[in-house]
Amino acid sequence: QVQLVESGGGLVQAGGSLRLSCAASGSIFLLNDMAWYRQAPGKERDLVARIYSGGGTNYADSVKGRFTISRDNAKNTVYLQMSSLKVEDTAVYYCYVTHRNNWGYEYAYWGQGTQVTVSS
């Protein structure tokens, strides 16, 4: 089992910055993809950014050039640096990881979510 603990959400004014962190713990063998999703009220949960085990990344068009995803494999942690925040970035942000156990089976895990609110 893998547990995810997110931190770094909060209230910020438009144009400001926040950094989200998500630390994985438990019986970790190999973390593969790590990602951040977000869900605004009344909307579906959408991918914000993903980082692969090899370091490659992809981003939603709406956050390209403003958000940066990174990972620290030694700390089993993924980060999301958010800059030039807009009101429309307001949402609950969820951490997502895929973990391969020592038997070769891969499972997906979600964090509990952290609220990001951007005020105008």
mmCIF file of C-alpha atoms in Angstrom:
data_model
loop_
_atom_site.group_PDB
_atom_site.id
_atom_site.type_symbol
_atom_site.label_atom_id
_atom_site.label_comp_id
_atom_site.label_asym_id
_atom_site.label_seq_id
_atom_site.Cartn_x
_atom_site.Cartn_y
_atom_site.Cartn_z
ATOM 1 C CA GLN A 1 0.000 0.000 0.000
ATOM 2 C CA VAL A 2 1.074 3.546 -0.779
ATOM 3 C CA GLN A 3 -0.149 6.609 1.062
ATOM 4 C CA LEU A 4 -0.075 10.105 -0.428
ATOM 5 C CA VAL A 5 0.003 13.281 1.625
ATOM 6 C CA GLU A 6 -0.499 16.584 -0.138
ATOM 7 C CA SER A 7 0.355 20.031 1.133
ATOM 8 C CA GLY A 8 0.744 23.587 -0.072
ATOM 9 C CA GLY A 9 -2.762 24.588 -1.060
ATOM 10 C CA GLY A 10 -4.381 27.775 0.113
ATOM 11 C CA LEU A 11 -5.733 31.175 -0.828
ATOM 12 C CA VAL A 12 -3.763 33.433 -3.129
ATOM 13 C CA GLN A 13 -4.475 36.517 -5.190
ATOM 14 C CA ALA A 14 -4.530 36.385 -8.954
ATOM 15 C CA GLY A 15 -1.020 36.663 -10.316
ATOM 16 C CA GLY A 16 0.463 34.985 -7.272
ATOM 17 C CA SER A 17 2.224 31.669 -6.828
ATOM 18 C CA LEU A 18 1.811 28.467 -4.856
ATOM 19 C CA ARG A 19 3.785 25.262 -4.623
ATOM 20 C CA LEU A 20 2.025 21.974 -4.035
ATOM 21 C CA SER A 21 3.797 18.926 -2.679
ATOM 22 C CA CYS A 22 2.751 15.299 -2.568
ATOM 23 C CA ALA A 23 4.811 12.820 -0.570
ATOM 24 C CA ALA A 24 4.379 9.087 -1.022
ATOM 25 C CA SER A 25 5.035 6.655 1.804
ATOM 26 C CA GLY A 26 4.459 3.016 2.630
ATOM 27 C CA SER A 27 5.721 -0.110 0.940
ATOM 28 C CA ILE A 28 7.226 1.663 -2.059
ATOM 29 C CA PHE A 29 9.045 -0.357 -4.684
ATOM 30 C CA LEU A 30 8.879 1.778 -7.843
ATOM 31 C CA LEU A 31 6.905 4.940 -8.514
ATOM 32 C CA ASN A 32 6.225 5.392 -12.193
ATOM 33 C CA ASP A 33 3.996 8.202 -13.432
ATOM 34 C CA MET A 34 3.245 11.031 -11.039
ATOM 35 C CA ALA A 35 0.670 13.664 -11.832
ATOM 36 C CA TRP A 36 -1.580 16.419 -10.616
ATOM 37 C CA TYR A 37 -5.258 16.631 -11.466
ATOM 38 C CA ARG A 38 -7.788 19.248 -10.478
ATOM 39 C CA GLN A 39 -11.509 19.423 -10.080
ATOM 40 C CA ALA A 40 -13.504 22.620 -9.937
ATOM 41 C CA PRO A 41 -17.060 22.654 -8.534
ATOM 42 C CA GLY A 42 -19.495 21.079 -10.947
ATOM 43 C CA LYS A 43 -16.759 19.986 -13.327
ATOM 44 C CA GLU A 44 -14.885 16.790 -14.070
ATOM 45 C CA ARG A 45 -11.473 15.988 -12.707
ATOM 46 C CA ASP A 46 -8.905 16.967 -15.338
ATOM 47 C CA LEU A 47 -5.205 16.357 -15.791
ATOM 48 C CA VAL A 48 -3.052 19.379 -15.008
ATOM 49 C CA ALA A 49 0.450 17.965 -15.419
ATOM 50 C CA ARG A 50 2.203 14.615 -15.541
ATOM 51 C CA ILE A 51 5.806 13.597 -15.061
ATOM 52 C CA TYR A 52 7.055 10.204 -16.144
ATOM 53 C CA SER A 53 9.648 8.078 -14.407
ATOM 54 C CA GLY A 54 12.197 9.136 -17.024
ATOM 55 C CA GLY A 55 11.529 12.806 -16.360
ATOM 56 C CA GLY A 56 9.402 13.634 -19.381
ATOM 57 C CA THR A 57 6.442 15.894 -18.750
ATOM 58 C CA ASN A 58 3.216 17.012 -20.289
ATOM 59 C CA TYR A 59 0.812 19.773 -19.346
ATOM 60 C CA ALA A 60 -2.733 20.850 -19.953
ATOM 61 C CA ASP A 61 -2.799 23.677 -22.476
ATOM 62 C CA SER A 62 -4.388 25.974 -19.909
ATOM 63 C CA VAL A 63 -1.348 25.819 -17.612
ATOM 64 C CA LYS A 64 1.539 25.625 -20.069
ATOM 65 C CA GLY A 65 4.151 28.250 -19.317
ATOM 66 C CA ARG A 66 2.708 28.931 -15.853
ATOM 67 C CA PHE A 67 2.959 25.603 -14.001
ATOM 68 C CA THR A 68 5.947 23.323 -13.592
ATOM 69 C CA ILE A 69 5.828 19.738 -12.375
ATOM 70 C CA SER A 70 8.903 18.104 -10.872
ATOM 71 C CA ARG A 71 9.777 15.086 -8.778
ATOM 72 C CA ASP A 72 12.357 14.102 -6.202
ATOM 73 C CA ASN A 73 12.762 10.359 -6.460
ATOM 74 C CA ALA A 74 14.897 10.175 -3.322
ATOM 75 C CA LYS A 75 12.037 11.689 -1.350
ATOM 76 C CA ASN A 76 9.226 9.981 -3.293
ATOM 77 C CA THR A 77 7.714 13.407 -3.763
ATOM 78 C CA VAL A 78 6.121 15.251 -6.652
ATOM 79 C CA TYR A 79 5.753 19.010 -6.781
ATOM 80 C CA LEU A 80 3.642 21.463 -8.724
ATOM 81 C CA GLN A 81 4.956 25.008 -8.912
ATOM 82 C CA MET A 82 2.096 27.280 -9.935
ATOM 83 C CA SER A 83 2.782 30.833 -11.040
ATOM 84 C CA SER A 84 0.726 33.625 -12.585
ATOM 85 C CA LEU A 85 -2.323 32.051 -11.026
ATOM 86 C CA LYS A 86 -5.728 32.906 -12.420
ATOM 87 C CA VAL A 87 -9.167 32.811 -10.849
ATOM 88 C CA GLU A 88 -10.011 29.901 -13.140
ATOM 89 C CA ASP A 89 -7.236 27.846 -11.537
ATOM 90 C CA THR A 90 -9.412 27.591 -8.423
ATOM 91 C CA ALA A 91 -10.070 23.914 -7.746
ATOM 92 C CA VAL A 92 -9.248 20.978 -5.536
ATOM 93 C CA TYR A 93 -5.901 19.615 -6.685
ATOM 94 C CA TYR A 94 -5.264 15.879 -6.446
ATOM 95 C CA CYS A 95 -1.988 14.046 -6.542
ATOM 96 C CA TYR A 96 -1.919 10.818 -8.555
ATOM 97 C CA VAL A 97 0.814 8.190 -8.741
ATOM 98 C CA THR A 98 1.236 4.778 -10.271
ATOM 99 C CA HIS A 99 3.227 2.296 -8.255
ATOM 100 C CA ARG A 100 4.749 -0.983 -9.367
ATOM 101 C CA ASN A 101 5.215 -3.424 -6.550
ATOM 102 C CA ASN A 102 7.945 -6.034 -6.314
ATOM 103 C CA TRP A 103 5.625 -8.575 -7.915
ATOM 104 C CA GLY A 104 5.399 -6.442 -11.045
ATOM 105 C CA TYR A 105 1.820 -5.352 -10.533
ATOM 106 C CA GLU A 106 0.984 -1.691 -11.035
ATOM 107 C CA TYR A 107 -1.613 0.193 -9.022
ATOM 108 C CA ALA A 108 -2.836 3.782 -9.060
ATOM 109 C CA TYR A 109 -3.253 5.926 -5.967
ATOM 110 C CA TRP A 110 -4.901 9.282 -5.325
ATOM 111 C CA GLY A 111 -4.180 11.866 -2.695
ATOM 112 C CA GLN A 112 -6.921 13.351 -0.544
ATOM 113 C CA GLY A 113 -6.920 16.649 -2.404
ATOM 114 C CA THR A 114 -5.845 20.137 -1.462
ATOM 115 C CA GLN A 115 -7.877 23.275 -2.098
ATOM 116 C CA VAL A 116 -6.407 26.078 -4.172
ATOM 117 C CA THR A 117 -8.421 29.279 -4.277
ATOM 118 C CA VAL A 118 -7.378 32.222 -6.412
ATOM 119 C CA SER A 119 -9.087 35.518 -5.673
ATOM 120 C CA SER A 120 -9.453 38.403 -8.083
#
